[in-house]
PDB file of C-alpha atoms in Angstrom:
ATOM      1  CA  UNK U   1     132.539 -42.716  97.652  1.00  0.00           C
ATOM      2  CA  UNK U   2     134.239 -45.896  94.289  1.00  0.00           C
ATOM      3  CA  UNK U   3     137.214 -45.366  95.867  1.00  0.00           C
ATOM      4  CA  UNK U   4     135.946 -45.473  99.136  1.00  0.00           C
ATOM      5  CA  UNK U   5     133.845 -48.514  98.425  1.00  0.00           C
ATOM      6  CA  UNK U   6     137.223 -49.947  96.282  1.00  0.00           C
ATOM      7  CA  UNK U   7     139.219 -49.878  99.969  1.00  0.00           C
ATOM      8  CA  UNK U   8     136.980 -51.089 101.802  1.00  0.00           C
ATOM      9  CA  UNK U   9     136.387 -54.582  99.454  1.00  0.00           C
ATOM     10  CA  UNK U  10     140.637 -54.232  99.717  1.00  0.00           C
ATOM     11  CA  UNK U  11     140.261 -54.433 103.683  1.00  0.00           C
ATOM     12  CA  UNK U  12     137.681 -56.615 103.816  1.00  0.00           C
ATOM     13  CA  UNK U  13     139.966 -59.179 102.430  1.00  0.00           C
ATOM     14  CA  UNK U  14     141.864 -59.947 104.764  1.00  0.00           C
ATOM     15  CA  UNK U  15     144.346 -63.326 105.699  1.00  0.00           C
ATOM     16  CA  UNK U  16     142.115 -65.709 106.410  1.00  0.00           C
ATOM     17  CA  UNK U  17     140.232 -65.342 102.876  1.00  0.00           C
ATOM     18  CA  UNK U  18     143.032 -65.361 101.173  1.00  0.00           C
ATOM     19  CA  UNK U  19     144.135 -68.800 103.014  1.00  0.00           C
ATOM     20  CA  UNK U  20     140.393 -69.779 102.445  1.00  0.00           C
ATOM     21  CA  UNK U  21     140.763 -68.776  98.073  1.00  0.00           C
ATOM     22  CA  UNK U  22     144.016 -70.935  98.048  1.00  0.00           C
ATOM     23  CA  UNK U  23     142.837 -74.246  99.384  1.00  0.00           C
ATOM     24  CA  UNK U  24     139.397 -73.735  96.762  1.00  0.00           C
ATOM     25  CA  UNK U  25     142.846 -73.087  93.948  1.00  0.00           C
ATOM     26  CA  UNK U  26     144.639 -76.738  95.688  1.00  0.00           C
ATOM     27  CA  UNK U  27     141.588 -78.473  95.335  1.00  0.00           C
ATOM     28  CA  UNK U  28     142.546 -80.022  98.529  1.00  0.00           C
ATOM     29  CA  UNK U  29     140.109 -83.152  98.464  1.00  0.00           C
ATOM     30  CA  UNK U  30     141.500 -84.731  95.064  1.00  0.00           C
ATOM     31  CA  UNK U  31     145.379 -83.529  96.238  1.00  0.00           C
ATOM     32  CA  UNK U  32     144.713 -86.577  98.920  1.00  0.00           C
ATOM     33  CA  UNK U  33     143.448 -88.757  96.411  1.00  0.00           C
ATOM     34  CA  UNK U  34     145.809 -88.182  94.497  1.00  0.00           C
ATOM     35  CA  UNK U  35     148.858 -88.906  96.947  1.00  0.00           C
ATOM     36  CA  UNK U  36     147.178 -91.983  98.542  1.00  0.00           C
ATOM     37  CA  UNK U  37     146.844 -93.512  95.386  1.00  0.00           C
ATOM     38  CA  UNK U  38     150.726 -92.669  94.832  1.00  0.00           C
ATOM     39  CA  UNK U  39     151.666 -94.596  98.251  1.00  0.00           C
ATOM     40  CA  UNK U  40     150.363 -96.971  96.761  1.00  0.00           C
ATOM     41  CA  UNK U  41     152.295 -97.566  93.687  1.00  0.00           C
ATOM     42  CA  UNK U  42     154.653 -96.712  96.026  1.00  0.00           C
ATOM     43  CA  UNK U  43     154.504 -99.344  98.123  1.00  0.00           C
ATOM     44  CA  UNK U  44     153.773-101.639  95.218  1.00  0.00           C
ATOM     45  CA  UNK U  45     157.025-101.140  94.654  1.00  0.00           C
ATOM     46  CA  UNK U  46     158.691-102.317  98.036  1.00  0.00           C
ATOM     47  CA  UNK U  47     156.836-105.277  98.009  1.00  0.00           C
ATOM     48  CA  UNK U  48     158.256-105.406  94.239  1.00  0.00           C
ATOM     49  CA  UNK U  49     161.732-105.687  96.143  1.00  0.00           C
ATOM     50  CA  UNK U  50     162.974-102.316  95.494  1.00  0.00           C
ATOM     51  CA  UNK U  51     164.858-100.370  98.335  1.00  0.00           C
ATOM     52  CA  UNK U  52     163.495 -97.535 100.480  1.00  0.00           C
ATOM     53  CA  UNK U  53     164.039 -94.808 103.007  1.00  0.00           C
ATOM     54  CA  UNK U  54     161.013 -92.861 104.758  1.00  0.00           C
ATOM     55  CA  UNK U  55     162.557 -89.676 103.701  1.00  0.00           C
ATOM     56  CA  UNK U  56     162.267 -91.379  99.547  1.00  0.00           C
ATOM     57  CA  UNK U  57     158.804 -91.752 100.364  1.00  0.00           C
ATOM     58  CA  UNK U  58     157.974 -88.933 101.985  1.00  0.00           C
ATOM     59  CA  UNK U  59     159.631 -86.622  99.971  1.00  0.00           C
ATOM     60  CA  UNK U  60     158.273 -88.902  97.096  1.00  0.00           C
ATOM     61  CA  UNK U  61     154.115 -88.208  98.265  1.00  0.00           C
ATOM     62  CA  UNK U  62     155.140 -83.947  99.073  1.00  0.00           C
ATOM     63  CA  UNK U  63     156.402 -83.446  95.428  1.00  0.00           C
ATOM     64  CA  UNK U  64     153.620 -85.785  93.966  1.00  0.00           C
ATOM     65  CA  UNK U  65     150.905 -83.457  95.928  1.00  0.00           C
ATOM     66  CA  UNK U  66     152.706 -80.177  95.061  1.00  0.00           C
ATOM     67  CA  UNK U  67     152.233 -81.203  91.007  1.00  0.00           C
ATOM     68  CA  UNK U  68     149.123 -82.070  91.681  1.00  0.00           C
ATOM     69  CA  UNK U  69     148.681 -78.813  92.927  1.00  0.00           C
ATOM     70  CA  UNK U  70     149.721 -76.506  90.216  1.00  0.00           C
ATOM     71  CA  UNK U  71     148.228 -78.978  87.894  1.00  0.00           C
ATOM     72  CA  UNK U  72     144.920 -77.308  90.119  1.00  0.00           C
ATOM     73  CA  UNK U  73     145.962 -73.748  89.389  1.00  0.00           C
ATOM     74  CA  UNK U  74     146.474 -73.938  86.382  1.00  0.00           C
ATOM     75  CA  UNK U  75     142.704 -75.775  85.729  1.00  0.00           C
ATOM     76  CA  UNK U  76     141.323 -72.804  87.331  1.00  0.00           C
ATOM     77  CA  UNK U  77     143.365 -70.248  85.654  1.00  0.00           C
ATOM     78  CA  UNK U  78     142.400 -71.641  82.165  1.00  0.00           C
ATOM     79  CA  UNK U  79     138.740 -71.923  82.834  1.00  0.00           C
ATOM     80  CA  UNK U  80     138.074 -68.973  85.079  1.00  0.00           C
ATOM     81  CA  UNK U  81     135.975 -67.341  82.353  1.00  0.00           C
ATOM     82  CA  UNK U  82     133.400 -70.686  82.039  1.00  0.00           C
ATOM     83  CA  UNK U  83     133.985 -71.375  85.882  1.00  0.00           C
ATOM     84  CA  UNK U  84     132.566 -67.910  85.790  1.00  0.00           C
ATOM     85  CA  UNK U  85     129.616 -69.056  84.547  1.00  0.00           C
ATOM     86  CA  UNK U  86     128.535 -71.930  86.122  1.00  0.00           C
ATOM     87  CA  UNK U  87     126.917 -71.635  89.473  1.00  0.00           C
ATOM     88  CA  UNK U  88     128.824 -74.478  91.372  1.00  0.00           C
ATOM     89  CA  UNK U  89     132.044 -72.729  90.171  1.00  0.00           C
ATOM     90  CA  UNK U  90     131.223 -68.730  90.050  1.00  0.00           C
ATOM     91  CA  UNK U  91     132.736 -68.683  93.009  1.00  0.00           C
ATOM     92  CA  UNK U  92     136.195 -69.790  92.902  1.00  0.00           C
ATOM     93  CA  UNK U  93     138.483 -67.065  93.046  1.00  0.00           C
ATOM     94  CA  UNK U  94     139.591 -66.674  90.135  1.00  0.00           C
ATOM     95  CA  UNK U  95     136.093 -66.903  88.805  1.00  0.00           C
ATOM     96  CA  UNK U  96     135.557 -64.281  90.840  1.00  0.00           C
ATOM     97  CA  UNK U  97     138.251 -62.154  90.584  1.00  0.00           C
ATOM     98  CA  UNK U  98     139.225 -62.574  94.128  1.00  0.00           C
ATOM     99  CA  UNK U  99     142.351 -63.144  93.485  1.00  0.00           C
ATOM    100  CA  UNK U 100     145.013 -61.800  91.301  1.00  0.00           C
ATOM    101  CA  UNK U 101     145.749 -63.910  87.959  1.00  0.00           C
ATOM    102  CA  UNK U 102     149.251 -63.318  87.514  1.00  0.00           C
ATOM    103  CA  UNK U 103     149.774 -64.718  91.328  1.00  0.00           C
ATOM    104  CA  UNK U 104     147.621 -67.449  90.760  1.00  0.00           C
ATOM    105  CA  UNK U 105     149.761 -68.641  87.750  1.00  0.00           C
ATOM    106  CA  UNK U 106     152.966 -67.578  89.736  1.00  0.00           C
ATOM    107  CA  UNK U 107     151.358 -69.795  92.740  1.00  0.00           C
ATOM    108  CA  UNK U 108     151.090 -72.793  90.376  1.00  0.00           C
ATOM    109  CA  UNK U 109     155.053 -72.951  88.540  1.00  0.00           C
ATOM    110  CA  UNK U 110     156.222 -72.498  91.984  1.00  0.00           C
ATOM    111  CA  UNK U 111     154.106 -75.880  92.935  1.00  0.00           C
ATOM    112  CA  UNK U 112     155.424 -76.985  89.749  1.00  0.00           C
ATOM    113  CA  UNK U 113     158.712 -76.231  89.990  1.00  0.00           C
ATOM    114  CA  UNK U 114     158.932 -77.878  93.188  1.00  0.00           C
ATOM    115  CA  UNK U 115     157.901 -80.786  92.859  1.00  0.00           C
ATOM    116  CA  UNK U 116     159.239 -81.853  90.352  1.00  0.00           C
ATOM    117  CA  UNK U 117     162.279 -81.171  92.474  1.00  0.00           C
ATOM    118  CA  UNK U 118     161.273 -83.128  95.114  1.00  0.00           C
ATOM    119  CA  UNK U 119     160.521 -85.897  93.114  1.00  0.00           C
ATOM    120  CA  UNK U 120     163.412 -85.418  91.818  1.00  0.00           C
ATOM    121  CA  UNK U 121     166.105 -84.892  94.856  1.00  0.00           C
ATOM    122  CA  UNK U 122     164.277 -87.570  97.285  1.00  0.00           C
ATOM    123  CA  UNK U 123     162.574 -90.460  94.311  1.00  0.00           C
ATOM    124  CA  UNK U 124     164.317 -90.413  90.000  1.00  0.00           C
ATOM    125  CA  UNK U 125     164.180 -88.403  87.475  1.00  0.00           C
ATOM    126  CA  UNK U 126     161.216 -91.318  86.050  1.00  0.00           C
ATOM    127  CA  UNK U 127     158.487 -89.788  89.039  1.00  0.00           C
ATOM    128  CA  UNK U 128     159.585 -86.667  87.638  1.00  0.00           C
ATOM    129  CA  UNK U 129     158.876 -86.889  84.085  1.00  0.00           C
ATOM    130  CA  UNK U 130     155.816 -89.255  84.939  1.00  0.00           C
ATOM    131  CA  UNK U 131     154.394 -85.748  86.909  1.00  0.00           C
ATOM    132  CA  UNK U 132     155.442 -83.325  84.381  1.00  0.00           C
ATOM    133  CA  UNK U 133     153.640 -85.306  81.371  1.00  0.00           C
ATOM    134  CA  UNK U 134     150.411 -85.601  84.095  1.00  0.00           C
ATOM    135  CA  UNK U 135     150.578 -81.773  84.323  1.00  0.00           C
ATOM    136  CA  UNK U 136     151.015 -80.660  80.847  1.00  0.00           C
ATOM    137  CA  UNK U 137     148.689 -83.396  79.476  1.00  0.00           C
ATOM    138  CA  UNK U 138     145.982 -82.074  82.464  1.00  0.00           C
ATOM    139  CA  UNK U 139     146.880 -78.483  81.991  1.00  0.00           C
ATOM    140  CA  UNK U 140     147.450 -78.752  77.647  1.00  0.00           C
ATOM    141  CA  UNK U 141     145.474 -81.804  76.753  1.00  0.00           C
ATOM    142  CA  UNK U 142     142.697 -82.572  79.031  1.00  0.00           C
ATOM    143  CA  UNK U 143     141.321 -78.514  79.422  1.00  0.00           C
ATOM    144  CA  UNK U 144     141.533 -76.996  76.344  1.00  0.00           C
ATOM    145  CA  UNK U 145     139.036 -80.127  74.362  1.00  0.00           C
ATOM    146  CA  UNK U 146     137.103 -80.144  77.317  1.00  0.00           C
ATOM    147  CA  UNK U 147     135.356 -77.304  75.490  1.00  0.00           C
ATOM    148  CA  UNK U 148     135.655 -79.388  72.551  1.00  0.00           C
ATOM    149  CA  UNK U 149     134.301 -82.638  72.433  1.00  0.00           C
ATOM    150  CA  UNK U 150     133.379 -85.187  74.696  1.00  0.00           C
ATOM    151  CA  UNK U 151     136.259 -86.994  74.243  1.00  0.00           C
ATOM    152  CA  UNK U 152     138.048 -84.951  76.455  1.00  0.00           C
ATOM    153  CA  UNK U 153     136.907 -87.173  79.356  1.00  0.00           C
ATOM    154  CA  UNK U 154     138.968 -89.765  78.206  1.00  0.00           C
ATOM    155  CA  UNK U 155     141.950 -87.868  77.751  1.00  0.00           C
ATOM    156  CA  UNK U 156     140.962 -86.564  81.492  1.00  0.00           C
ATOM    157  CA  UNK U 157     141.890 -90.766  82.309  1.00  0.00           C
ATOM    158  CA  UNK U 158     145.205 -90.552  81.547  1.00  0.00           C
ATOM    159  CA  UNK U 159     146.519 -88.052  83.766  1.00  0.00           C
ATOM    160  CA  UNK U 160     143.961 -88.893  86.022  1.00  0.00           C
ATOM    161  CA  UNK U 161     145.221 -92.464  86.193  1.00  0.00           C
ATOM    162  CA  UNK U 162     148.978 -92.220  86.673  1.00  0.00           C
ATOM    163  CA  UNK U 163     149.770 -90.672  90.120  1.00  0.00           C
ATOM    164  CA  UNK U 164     150.324 -94.597  91.302  1.00  0.00           C
ATOM    165  CA  UNK U 165     152.577 -94.854  88.094  1.00  0.00           C
ATOM    166  CA  UNK U 166     154.455 -91.690  89.530  1.00  0.00           C
ATOM    167  CA  UNK U 167     154.519 -93.845  93.188  1.00  0.00           C
ATOM    168  CA  UNK U 168     155.981 -96.980  90.974  1.00  0.00           C
ATOM    169  CA  UNK U 169     158.602 -94.782  89.235  1.00  0.00           C
ATOM    170  CA  UNK U 170     159.491 -92.723  92.532  1.00  0.00           C
ATOM    171  CA  UNK U 171     161.385 -96.782  94.012  1.00  0.00           C
ATOM    172  CA  UNK U 172     161.795 -98.471  90.958  1.00  0.00           C
ATOM    173  CA  UNK U 173     163.365 -96.321  88.656  1.00  0.00           C
ATOM    174  CA  UNK U 174     162.122 -98.338  85.385  1.00  0.00           C
ATOM    175  CA  UNK U 175     158.144 -98.800  84.389  1.00  0.00           C
ATOM    176  CA  UNK U 176     159.605-101.537  82.097  1.00  0.00           C
ATOM    177  CA  UNK U 177     160.763-104.608  83.849  1.00  0.00           C
ATOM    178  CA  UNK U 178     158.667-107.552  84.233  1.00  0.00           C
ATOM    179  CA  UNK U 179     157.800-106.286  87.944  1.00  0.00           C
ATOM    180  CA  UNK U 180     155.982-103.132  86.384  1.00  0.00           C
ATOM    181  CA  UNK U 181     153.295-104.832  84.398  1.00  0.00           C
ATOM    182  CA  UNK U 182     151.122-104.785  88.051  1.00  0.00           C
ATOM    183  CA  UNK U 183     151.751-100.675  87.538  1.00  0.00           C
ATOM    184  CA  UNK U 184     150.308-100.515  84.418  1.00  0.00           C
ATOM    185  CA  UNK U 185     147.185-102.844  85.761  1.00  0.00           C
ATOM    186  CA  UNK U 186     146.306-100.645  88.384  1.00  0.00           C
ATOM    187  CA  UNK U 187     146.874 -97.497  86.355  1.00  0.00           C
ATOM    188  CA  UNK U 188     144.350 -98.750  83.709  1.00  0.00           C
ATOM    189  CA  UNK U 189     141.755 -99.975  86.506  1.00  0.00           C
ATOM    190  CA  UNK U 190     141.963 -96.386  87.630  1.00  0.00           C
ATOM    191  CA  UNK U 191     141.791 -95.204  83.981  1.00  0.00           C
ATOM    192  CA  UNK U 192     138.349 -96.982  83.231  1.00  0.00           C
ATOM    193  CA  UNK U 193     137.334 -96.528  86.357  1.00  0.00           C
ATOM    194  CA  UNK U 194     136.821 -92.656  86.050  1.00  0.00           C
ATOM    195  CA  UNK U 195     134.963 -92.745  83.206  1.00  0.00           C
ATOM    196  CA  UNK U 196     130.943 -94.079  84.914  1.00  0.00           C
ATOM    197  CA  UNK U 197     132.332 -91.678  87.885  1.00  0.00           C
ATOM    198  CA  UNK U 198     132.652 -88.275  85.807  1.00  0.00           C
ATOM    199  CA  UNK U 199     129.845 -89.228  83.810  1.00  0.00           C
ATOM    200  CA  UNK U 200     127.691 -89.635  86.554  1.00  0.00           C
ATOM    201  CA  UNK U 201     129.173 -86.137  87.360  1.00  0.00           C
ATOM    202  CA  UNK U 202     128.256 -84.710  83.968  1.00  0.00           C
ATOM    203  CA  UNK U 203     124.390 -85.948  83.603  1.00  0.00           C
ATOM    204  CA  UNK U 204     124.196 -84.441  87.596  1.00  0.00           C
ATOM    205  CA  UNK U 205     125.335 -81.049  86.417  1.00  0.00           C
ATOM    206  CA  UNK U 206     124.283 -80.991  82.784  1.00  0.00           C
ATOM    207  CA  UNK U 207     122.330 -77.861  82.999  1.00  0.00           C
ATOM    208  CA  UNK U 208     125.859 -75.525  84.459  1.00  0.00           C
ATOM    209  CA  UNK U 209     128.005 -77.584  82.349  1.00  0.00           C
ATOM    210  CA  UNK U 210     126.383 -76.229  79.295  1.00  0.00           C
ATOM    211  CA  UNK U 211     126.179 -72.763  81.011  1.00  0.00           C
ATOM    212  CA  UNK U 212     129.700 -73.065  80.856  1.00  0.00           C
ATOM    213  CA  UNK U 213     129.763 -74.295  77.112  1.00  0.00           C
ATOM    214  CA  UNK U 214     131.745 -77.668  77.745  1.00  0.00           C
ATOM    215  CA  UNK U 215     131.047 -80.275  74.982  1.00  0.00           C
ATOM    216  CA  UNK U 216     130.040 -83.112  77.865  1.00  0.00           C
ATOM    217  CA  UNK U 217     128.506 -86.451  77.187  1.00  0.00           C
ATOM    218  CA  UNK U 218     125.432 -85.095  79.189  1.00  0.00           C
ATOM    219  CA  UNK U 219     125.675 -81.351  77.354  1.00  0.00           C
ATOM    220  CA  UNK U 220     125.165 -83.036  74.236  1.00  0.00           C
ATOM    221  CA  UNK U 221     122.635 -85.629  75.105  1.00  0.00           C
ATOM    222  CA  UNK U 222     120.257 -84.540  77.562  1.00  0.00           C
ATOM    223  CA  UNK U 223     118.313 -87.415  78.328  1.00  0.00           C
ATOM    224  CA  UNK U 224     121.028 -89.660  79.130  1.00  0.00           C
ATOM    225  CA  UNK U 225     121.142 -91.885  77.377  1.00  0.00           C
ATOM    226  CA  UNK U 226     124.775 -91.519  75.700  1.00  0.00           C
ATOM    227  CA  UNK U 227     126.677 -91.167  79.523  1.00  0.00           C
ATOM    228  CA  UNK U 228     124.445 -94.131  80.442  1.00  0.00           C
ATOM    229  CA  UNK U 229     125.249 -96.608  77.376  1.00  0.00           C
ATOM    230  CA  UNK U 230     128.795 -95.950  77.938  1.00  0.00           C
ATOM    231  CA  UNK U 231     129.269 -96.222  81.467  1.00  0.00           C
ATOM    232  CA  UNK U 232     127.474 -99.803  81.351  1.00  0.00           C
ATOM    233  CA  UNK U 233     130.610-100.313  78.573  1.00  0.00           C
ATOM    234  CA  UNK U 234     132.683 -99.356  80.745  1.00  0.00           C
ATOM    235  CA  UNK U 235     132.057-100.732  83.754  1.00  0.00           C
ATOM    236  CA  UNK U 236     131.793-103.684  82.328  1.00  0.00           C
ATOM    237  CA  UNK U 237     135.282-102.888  80.812  1.00  0.00           C
ATOM    238  CA  UNK U 238     136.755-102.796  84.519  1.00  0.00           C
ATOM    239  CA  UNK U 239     135.169-105.943  85.367  1.00  0.00           C
ATOM    240  CA  UNK U 240     137.189-107.546  83.148  1.00  0.00           C
ATOM    241  CA  UNK U 241     140.484-105.589  83.807  1.00  0.00           C
ATOM    242  CA  UNK U 242     139.721-106.396  88.023  1.00  0.00           C
ATOM    243  CA  UNK U 243     140.882-110.355  87.109  1.00  0.00           C
ATOM    244  CA  UNK U 244     144.143-109.560  85.482  1.00  0.00           C
ATOM    245  CA  UNK U 245     146.657-108.869  88.404  1.00  0.00           C
ATOM    246  CA  UNK U 246     145.352-112.596  90.159  1.00  0.00           C
ATOM    247  CA  UNK U 247     145.353-114.024  86.519  1.00  0.00           C
ATOM    248  CA  UNK U 248     148.347-112.524  85.318  1.00  0.00           C
ATOM    249  CA  UNK U 249     150.472-113.468  89.111  1.00  0.00           C
ATOM    250  CA  UNK U 250     150.346-110.201  89.903  1.00  0.00           C
ATOM    251  CA  UNK U 251     148.132-110.700  92.867  1.00  0.00           C
ATOM    252  CA  UNK U 252     146.129-113.825  95.165  1.00  0.00           C
ATOM    253  CA  UNK U 253     142.839-115.569  94.935  1.00  0.00           C
ATOM    254  CA  UNK U 254     141.397-113.265  97.648  1.00  0.00           C
ATOM    255  CA  UNK U 255     142.440-109.841  95.613  1.00  0.00           C
ATOM    256  CA  UNK U 256     140.180-111.375  92.387  1.00  0.00           C
ATOM    257  CA  UNK U 257     137.237-112.095  94.597  1.00  0.00           C
ATOM    258  CA  UNK U 258     137.296-109.160  95.973  1.00  0.00           C
ATOM    259  CA  UNK U 259     137.923-106.930  93.645  1.00  0.00           C
ATOM    260  CA  UNK U 260     134.859-108.863  91.333  1.00  0.00           C
ATOM    261  CA  UNK U 261     132.403-107.847  94.196  1.00  0.00           C
ATOM    262  CA  UNK U 262     133.739-104.381  93.660  1.00  0.00           C
ATOM    263  CA  UNK U 263     133.109-104.645  90.075  1.00  0.00           C
ATOM    264  CA  UNK U 264     129.808-106.193  89.460  1.00  0.00           C
ATOM    265  CA  UNK U 265     128.304-103.844  92.010  1.00  0.00           C
ATOM    266  CA  UNK U 266     129.507-101.173  89.940  1.00  0.00           C
ATOM    267  CA  UNK U 267     128.049-102.254  87.200  1.00  0.00           C
ATOM    268  CA  UNK U 268     124.668-103.161  88.713  1.00  0.00           C
ATOM    269  CA  UNK U 269     124.398 -99.437  89.428  1.00  0.00           C
ATOM    270  CA  UNK U 270     125.907 -98.544  86.460  1.00  0.00           C
ATOM    271  CA  UNK U 271     122.749-100.596  85.227  1.00  0.00           C
ATOM    272  CA  UNK U 272     120.070 -99.103  87.401  1.00  0.00           C
ATOM    273  CA  UNK U 273     121.344 -95.996  86.458  1.00  0.00           C
ATOM    274  CA  UNK U 274     120.094 -97.456  82.356  1.00  0.00           C
ATOM    275  CA  UNK U 275     116.893 -98.382  84.055  1.00  0.00           C
ATOM    276  CA  UNK U 276     115.626 -95.708  86.321  1.00  0.00           C
ATOM    277  CA  UNK U 277     117.482 -92.649  84.712  1.00  0.00           C
ATOM    278  CA  UNK U 278     117.563 -89.709  86.238  1.00  0.00           C
ATOM    279  CA  UNK U 279     120.147 -88.053  88.285  1.00  0.00           C
ATOM    280  CA  UNK U 280     119.211 -89.882  91.090  1.00  0.00           C
ATOM    281  CA  UNK U 281     120.238 -93.328  89.879  1.00  0.00           C
ATOM    282  CA  UNK U 282     123.474 -91.396  88.799  1.00  0.00           C
ATOM    283  CA  UNK U 283     124.158 -89.621  92.159  1.00  0.00           C
ATOM    284  CA  UNK U 284     124.008 -93.420  93.361  1.00  0.00           C
ATOM    285  CA  UNK U 285     126.718 -94.502  90.736  1.00  0.00           C
ATOM    286  CA  UNK U 286     128.618 -91.260  91.648  1.00  0.00           C
ATOM    287  CA  UNK U 287     128.443 -91.647  95.213  1.00  0.00           C
ATOM    288  CA  UNK U 288     129.898 -96.208  95.048  1.00  0.00           C
ATOM    289  CA  UNK U 289     132.270 -95.503  92.255  1.00  0.00           C
ATOM    290  CA  UNK U 290     133.812 -93.750  95.809  1.00  0.00           C
ATOM    291  CA  UNK U 291     133.570 -95.903  97.226  1.00  0.00           C
ATOM    292  CA  UNK U 292     135.074 -99.227  94.571  1.00  0.00           C
ATOM    293  CA  UNK U 293     138.563 -97.623  93.755  1.00  0.00           C
ATOM    294  CA  UNK U 294     140.086 -97.406  97.333  1.00  0.00           C
ATOM    295  CA  UNK U 295     138.440-100.334  98.683  1.00  0.00           C
ATOM    296  CA  UNK U 296     140.033-101.771  95.046  1.00  0.00           C
ATOM    297  CA  UNK U 297     143.317-101.152  95.742  1.00  0.00           C
ATOM    298  CA  UNK U 298     144.150-101.212  99.519  1.00  0.00           C
ATOM    299  CA  UNK U 299     143.167-105.029  98.320  1.00  0.00           C
ATOM    300  CA  UNK U 300     145.240-105.365  94.962  1.00  0.00           C
ATOM    301  CA  UNK U 301     148.383-103.900  97.421  1.00  0.00           C
ATOM    302  CA  UNK U 302     147.456-105.756 100.442  1.00  0.00           C
ATOM    303  CA  UNK U 303     147.123-109.024  98.372  1.00  0.00           C
ATOM    304  CA  UNK U 304     149.588-107.829  95.831  1.00  0.00           C
ATOM    305  CA  UNK U 305     152.685-111.103  94.888  1.00  0.00           C
TER     306      UNK U 305
END
């Protein structure tokens, strides 16, 4: 009887379910965002006068996507037991033990090696090195630190902000020229943007994270006061950072106006969260963060000098 049940379970796990589980492993929405931000870095280098081809663009974006998918797979492999404890992640394929761990890890290594090869072939070795550091820092630094300290949020902001740097490096082959200051400013904007964004998520799902034993700010302080203070401070820093591309001569005055308006909106909703508290105010800040980033990055690219 037990063997029959196992056989029925194995046969019911068909191609469609496996494909759906593979999609969950590679986090397609995050991968799309990473590819878009890498493309912004790529075209910022093009605006700086570096030569490019469509083949270079395609190979760079595909290699970046593969690198991102590798990091996602490794992350879920390491966090499978934590994910199993949290309602919002318990049905992930490794947490639910639908996919063998060895299969997922092999897939992650295949993505990582293919991504590095694509970035070397169609971009530059520097782009491959930055992508490699992104994977290593996300998987081996940020992921284990989440169980130990809220500092993981700030450590994770580094690999999270590197995709545009990968795109820029793929065209330029250099990150230390005078022109490259612009891409580091975008890196800084993306790194600081993530802090209120993830603080809001952490507060909204603080019970899940507590069940998983993750050391989030909202787990250590369920009232949200600690999260709110950091969100407001980060939005204030982001408002100042947004002015630097124009003040340092890397963007025009249109960019200054629009980026400042976006920064003020982000800060406004952080202050509303501070005033009102609660999940609803945190959710509004989260949604504003989703609008802020693509608009600001598009403006900084369109009005780049």
